[in-house]
XYZ file of C-alpha atoms in Angstrom:
370
model
C -9.950 -23.306 -120.427
C -9.706 -26.952 -119.394
C -10.613 -27.514 -115.889
C -9.963 -30.761 -113.980
C -11.991 -31.807 -111.014
C -10.578 -34.760 -108.759
C -13.247 -36.237 -106.798
C -15.739 -35.228 -109.414
C -18.447 -37.630 -108.358
C -18.514 -36.780 -104.714
C -20.533 -34.378 -102.855
C -18.767 -31.009 -103.525
C -17.826 -32.503 -107.103
C -21.013 -32.912 -108.334
C -22.254 -29.556 -107.032
C -19.003 -27.921 -108.657
C -19.689 -29.546 -112.095
C -23.053 -28.339 -112.085
C -22.224 -24.920 -111.155
C -19.335 -24.882 -113.858
C -21.814 -25.855 -116.471
C -24.409 -23.227 -115.520
C -21.215 -20.658 -115.992
C -20.560 -22.082 -119.433
C -17.448 -23.991 -118.747
C -17.604 -26.675 -121.240
C -14.248 -28.213 -120.840
C -14.450 -29.902 -117.377
C -12.631 -33.237 -116.999
C -13.862 -35.361 -114.273
C -11.379 -37.531 -112.187
C -12.905 -40.176 -109.951
C -11.631 -43.107 -108.089
C -12.077 -45.282 -111.262
C -10.102 -42.922 -113.305
C -6.772 -45.003 -114.586
C -3.222 -43.433 -113.562
C -2.641 -42.778 -117.251
C -5.914 -40.769 -117.785
C -5.072 -38.642 -114.785
C -1.761 -37.875 -116.072
C -3.359 -36.844 -119.416
C -6.029 -34.767 -117.716
C -3.398 -32.674 -115.758
C -1.109 -32.250 -118.818
C -3.804 -30.323 -120.352
C -5.010 -28.746 -117.320
C -5.404 -25.087 -117.137
C -7.048 -25.090 -113.509
C -7.397 -28.075 -111.076
C -9.843 -28.394 -108.225
C -8.366 -31.080 -106.089
C -11.593 -32.235 -104.096
C -10.643 -36.020 -103.746
C -10.032 -37.364 -100.428
C -10.548 -39.938 -97.774
C -12.736 -39.290 -95.008
C -13.858 -42.534 -93.293
C -11.742 -45.462 -94.421
C -11.907 -48.854 -93.017
C -8.045 -48.613 -92.575
C -6.582 -45.644 -91.123
C -3.628 -46.130 -93.541
C -5.913 -45.247 -96.256
C -5.793 -41.623 -95.153
C -2.259 -41.544 -96.172
C -2.914 -42.759 -99.538
C -6.109 -41.059 -100.191
C -5.124 -37.625 -98.853
C -1.397 -37.008 -98.723
C 0.017 -39.365 -101.429
C -2.572 -38.642 -104.071
C -2.143 -34.743 -103.388
C 1.477 -35.373 -103.863
C 0.951 -37.117 -107.167
C -1.277 -34.428 -108.332
C 1.400 -31.708 -107.536
C 4.108 -33.771 -109.072
C 2.355 -34.433 -112.385
C 1.339 -30.496 -112.684
C 4.895 -29.453 -111.847
C 6.040 -31.812 -114.693
C 4.118 -30.031 -117.240
C 6.482 -26.774 -116.783
C 3.361 -24.690 -116.713
C 1.979 -22.585 -113.670
C -1.236 -24.421 -113.167
C -3.579 -22.882 -110.540
C -4.429 -25.534 -108.010
C -7.240 -25.278 -105.372
C -7.200 -27.942 -102.564
C -10.066 -28.786 -100.421
C -8.698 -29.541 -97.118
C -10.244 -29.732 -93.816
C -10.323 -27.548 -90.536
C -9.092 -30.765 -88.878
C -5.772 -30.191 -90.433
C -4.634 -28.630 -87.098
C -5.476 -31.778 -85.113
C -3.021 -34.396 -84.272
C -4.872 -37.579 -85.614
C -4.350 -39.728 -88.706
C -6.907 -37.810 -90.762
C -5.652 -34.306 -89.412
C -2.245 -35.274 -90.265
C -2.982 -36.499 -93.826
C -4.792 -33.271 -94.649
C -1.939 -31.287 -93.142
C 0.706 -33.061 -95.117
C -1.494 -32.635 -98.426
C -1.517 -28.816 -97.642
C 2.335 -28.994 -97.399
C 2.541 -30.711 -100.849
C 0.480 -27.934 -102.345
C 2.438 -25.181 -100.871
C 5.710 -26.829 -101.994
C 4.167 -27.123 -105.634
C 3.393 -23.261 -105.305
C 6.940 -22.564 -104.127
C 8.523 -24.626 -107.066
C 6.535 -23.387 -109.710
C 5.073 -19.915 -108.892
C 1.710 -21.315 -109.593
C -1.353 -20.076 -107.750
C -2.207 -22.514 -105.093
C -5.217 -22.057 -102.691
C -5.956 -24.190 -99.828
C -9.477 -24.168 -98.109
C -9.611 -25.668 -94.639
C -13.438 -26.417 -94.689
C -15.591 -26.922 -91.775
C -18.397 -29.433 -91.904
C -19.833 -28.966 -95.389
C -23.649 -29.696 -95.958
C -26.160 -29.319 -98.686
C -27.796 -31.521 -101.392
C -26.191 -34.681 -102.390
C -24.246 -35.210 -99.526
C -23.824 -38.898 -98.569
C -25.622 -39.957 -95.391
C -24.004 -42.296 -93.006
C -20.613 -41.212 -93.921
C -19.126 -38.148 -92.678
C -21.924 -35.531 -92.295
C -24.362 -35.477 -89.136
C -26.590 -33.177 -91.364
C -26.914 -35.437 -94.380
C -27.598 -38.621 -91.806
C -30.191 -36.767 -89.898
C -31.825 -35.220 -93.056
C -32.038 -38.882 -94.478
C -33.302 -40.393 -91.456
C -36.000 -37.715 -90.613
C -37.136 -37.398 -94.143
C -37.979 -41.202 -94.030
C -39.667 -41.089 -90.625
C -36.686 -43.075 -89.319
C -34.972 -42.649 -85.813
C -31.877 -40.678 -85.354
C -29.195 -40.938 -82.551
C -28.112 -37.924 -80.674
C -25.343 -38.837 -78.144
C -24.356 -35.519 -76.860
C -27.014 -32.741 -77.688
C -24.657 -30.073 -76.292
C -21.753 -31.032 -78.789
C -20.780 -28.170 -80.788
C -20.837 -27.996 -84.891
C -19.534 -25.601 -87.199
C -21.183 -25.832 -90.704
C -20.791 -24.322 -93.898
C -23.286 -24.701 -96.860
C -22.002 -26.189 -100.145
C -23.440 -23.273 -102.169
C -21.282 -21.007 -100.183
C -18.303 -23.101 -100.639
C -18.668 -23.352 -104.413
C -19.204 -19.736 -104.627
C -15.801 -19.229 -102.934
C -14.239 -21.835 -105.277
C -15.504 -20.011 -108.334
C -14.077 -16.624 -107.110
C -10.667 -18.404 -107.170
C -11.246 -19.507 -110.624
C -12.035 -16.252 -111.662
C -8.888 -14.770 -110.494
C -6.113 -17.221 -111.498
C -3.258 -14.629 -111.086
C -4.393 -13.499 -107.583
C -2.266 -14.723 -104.713
C -2.954 -18.139 -103.415
C -2.524 -19.259 -99.847
C -5.430 -20.061 -97.247
C -8.858 -19.106 -98.067
C -12.161 -19.321 -96.251
C -15.635 -20.130 -97.433
C -18.473 -18.915 -95.421
C -20.510 -17.754 -93.528
C -19.626 -20.652 -90.885
C -22.691 -21.348 -88.815
C -22.171 -22.521 -85.241
C -24.804 -24.555 -83.600
C -24.951 -27.935 -81.596
C -26.100 -31.497 -82.449
C -29.125 -30.991 -80.400
C -30.203 -27.614 -82.068
C -29.431 -29.248 -85.379
C -31.797 -32.321 -84.718
C -34.499 -30.037 -83.195
C -34.551 -27.956 -86.339
C -34.927 -30.818 -88.796
C -37.467 -32.496 -86.793
C -39.431 -29.075 -86.680
C -39.156 -29.212 -90.636
C -40.656 -32.763 -90.876
C -43.376 -31.787 -88.339
C -44.374 -28.613 -90.347
C -46.536 -30.972 -92.735
C -48.763 -31.777 -89.876
C -48.825 -28.609 -87.963
C -48.633 -26.380 -91.100
C -46.344 -24.185 -89.234
C -43.212 -23.390 -91.215
C -40.155 -21.921 -89.295
C -38.201 -18.786 -90.428
C -36.717 -20.654 -93.463
C -35.721 -17.391 -95.313
C -32.337 -16.662 -94.227
C -29.106 -17.852 -92.493
C -28.532 -21.395 -91.306
C -32.323 -22.239 -91.047
C -32.529 -21.310 -94.755
C -29.510 -23.564 -95.780
C -30.742 -26.465 -93.581
C -34.284 -26.217 -94.735
C -33.123 -26.437 -98.464
C -30.924 -29.424 -97.517
C -33.686 -31.153 -95.718
C -36.116 -31.177 -98.506
C -33.404 -32.270 -100.879
C -33.391 -35.522 -98.840
C -36.942 -36.221 -99.382
C -37.783 -39.521 -101.475
C -39.787 -38.888 -104.497
C -42.955 -40.383 -102.750
C -42.759 -37.528 -100.290
C -42.676 -34.553 -102.725
C -46.218 -33.985 -102.027
C -48.532 -34.057 -99.067
C -52.371 -33.742 -98.464
C -53.895 -30.837 -96.475
C -57.145 -30.917 -94.561
C -59.961 -29.682 -96.673
C -62.945 -27.997 -94.841
C -66.087 -28.428 -97.034
C -69.610 -27.205 -96.697
C -72.566 -26.199 -98.936
C -70.726 -22.871 -99.677
C -67.625 -24.381 -100.842
C -64.285 -25.278 -99.334
C -61.576 -23.735 -97.186
C -58.037 -25.186 -96.941
C -55.100 -23.796 -94.856
C -51.680 -24.123 -96.599
C -49.062 -22.432 -94.651
C -48.578 -20.886 -91.155
C -45.637 -18.893 -89.958
C -44.638 -17.992 -86.159
C -44.924 -14.425 -86.806
C -45.998 -13.435 -90.139
C -49.548 -15.034 -90.365
C -50.878 -17.709 -92.550
C -51.849 -18.508 -96.053
C -55.030 -20.438 -97.163
C -57.709 -20.359 -99.993
C -61.427 -20.832 -100.149
C -64.124 -21.512 -102.823
C -67.578 -20.295 -103.244
C -70.158 -21.637 -105.522
C -72.118 -19.121 -107.667
C -74.517 -16.974 -105.628
C -72.748 -17.867 -102.297
C -71.905 -15.128 -99.878
C -68.931 -15.921 -97.234
C -67.695 -13.514 -94.406
C -70.444 -11.496 -92.727
C -67.943 -10.617 -89.879
C -65.352 -8.123 -88.588
C -62.177 -8.054 -86.726
C -60.691 -5.690 -83.932
C -56.935 -6.337 -84.842
C -56.814 -9.060 -87.488
C -56.091 -7.986 -91.110
C -56.372 -10.079 -94.262
C -55.348 -9.762 -97.970
C -57.753 -11.495 -100.528
C -56.579 -12.333 -104.162
C -59.330 -13.673 -106.479
C -57.547 -16.301 -108.505
C -60.535 -17.379 -110.526
C -64.176 -16.227 -110.942
C -65.734 -12.828 -110.186
C -66.110 -11.450 -106.554
C -67.995 -8.791 -104.924
C -66.557 -7.545 -101.574
C -68.712 -5.248 -99.388
C -67.830 -3.351 -96.153
C -69.518 -1.432 -93.525
C -67.990 0.645 -90.634
C -69.541 -0.924 -87.671
C -70.151 2.454 -85.842
C -70.628 4.852 -88.517
C -72.386 2.675 -91.031
C -70.263 4.031 -94.047
C -70.113 1.307 -96.965
C -67.809 0.435 -99.722
C -68.048 -2.062 -102.483
C -65.323 -3.714 -104.719
C -65.751 -5.995 -107.592
C -62.832 -7.798 -108.842
C -62.076 -10.989 -110.911
C -59.324 -13.550 -111.490
C -57.925 -11.688 -114.484
C -57.233 -8.518 -112.727
C -54.565 -9.617 -109.838
C -56.034 -7.154 -107.332
C -55.629 -7.464 -103.627
C -58.531 -6.675 -101.544
C -57.559 -5.909 -97.839
C -59.951 -6.025 -94.769
C -59.719 -3.391 -92.423
C -60.399 -3.641 -88.522
C -63.740 -2.149 -87.609
C -65.309 -2.984 -90.881
C -67.675 -5.839 -91.196
C -67.199 -7.394 -94.637
C -68.288 -10.123 -96.934
C -67.275 -11.921 -100.262
C -70.112 -12.921 -102.825
C -69.464 -14.979 -106.061
C -71.322 -12.818 -108.598
C -70.145 -14.953 -111.425
C -71.213 -18.170 -113.029
C -68.382 -20.286 -112.213
C -66.563 -21.220 -109.205
C -64.874 -18.646 -107.111
C -61.409 -19.272 -106.044
C -59.788 -16.858 -103.575
C -56.407 -16.898 -102.023
C -56.339 -15.608 -98.426
C -53.369 -14.130 -96.186
C -54.174 -13.374 -92.598
C -51.664 -11.598 -90.563
C -51.859 -13.990 -87.604
C -52.548 -17.664 -87.056
C -56.109 -18.459 -86.368
C -56.577 -18.965 -82.560
C -59.670 -20.670 -81.944
C -59.524 -19.438 -78.149
C -59.219 -15.822 -79.301
C -60.512 -15.877 -83.006
C -60.888 -11.953 -83.306
C -63.677 -12.785 -85.711
C -67.215 -11.139 -84.635
C -70.107 -12.217 -86.740
C -72.257 -9.100 -88.128
C -73.732 -8.872 -91.478
C -72.961 -5.850 -93.804
C -76.753 -5.754 -94.626
C -78.620 -6.273 -91.307
């Protein structure tokens, strides 16, 4: 199958090209602004599927909307019709096609050209009226507030929010490409209007606040809930705008004669992650908790964990080492310690179910062996 992508060097085009390559589509012809008309004609003459993503969003002259959106789409449709084959065509349109402004009208006329092509040839023609698409590789200072905000905030630069309450409807580029590939996989399915989603609804102020929270997390170590939905997609997008010089960042390291302790990551409601080291013969801990629980994983070295029930005096000992991948869990009401019983540095990963609060530490000093 020979696939043609117009606007192949744009934001969605680059994401689509990568996903097609991952799926094993080797015959993908990229059409860009620099492609000569004869090359466009030759590409479409041999096309088995066309993703028409090219368009004009923010020209210096509004007349460019007609040339870049309406006329180019009409040219693509005419060239495909001239092949005498029913070549499936997917158009990336805009939700603004329903608006009576120069951009919206140019997109609506492009949709009508695609619909006329489908009626004339019987080919599958699918139109996506996309909301504000965001994700990696979107160009800042162009047509995406998300891209602009991410670029600025990731570099410590100011952003401008004129109306924090202004509504935004956003769709992530990965979800858009998923929807595109579903159409590609069903070339005989009925065309028409299609949707990509989920569509996330937020405001400009909320968007700016989330992105600023991402940036601040390197200092606070508190990472927002980035595992699902809009926050997940925005966090991925924000990180993609980091300059290479910001791919890493330091953490505070607390060191004493026993070893070091480093907090890595904190969450609003799922605790925190840290690690500590202990030199040979060193014992750490010697305390108990009322509510707090912890999970310890020895990464390197050999450790002995000792427990004593604070009321009954019942004891328990566990020995583990880095090669075992064994979690040791502390239990409320048991004082405990960890001793390096090996000859090398002990390195232990630690998860606690709550963020450490110096005002209410829930950590009571008590030796296992009084």
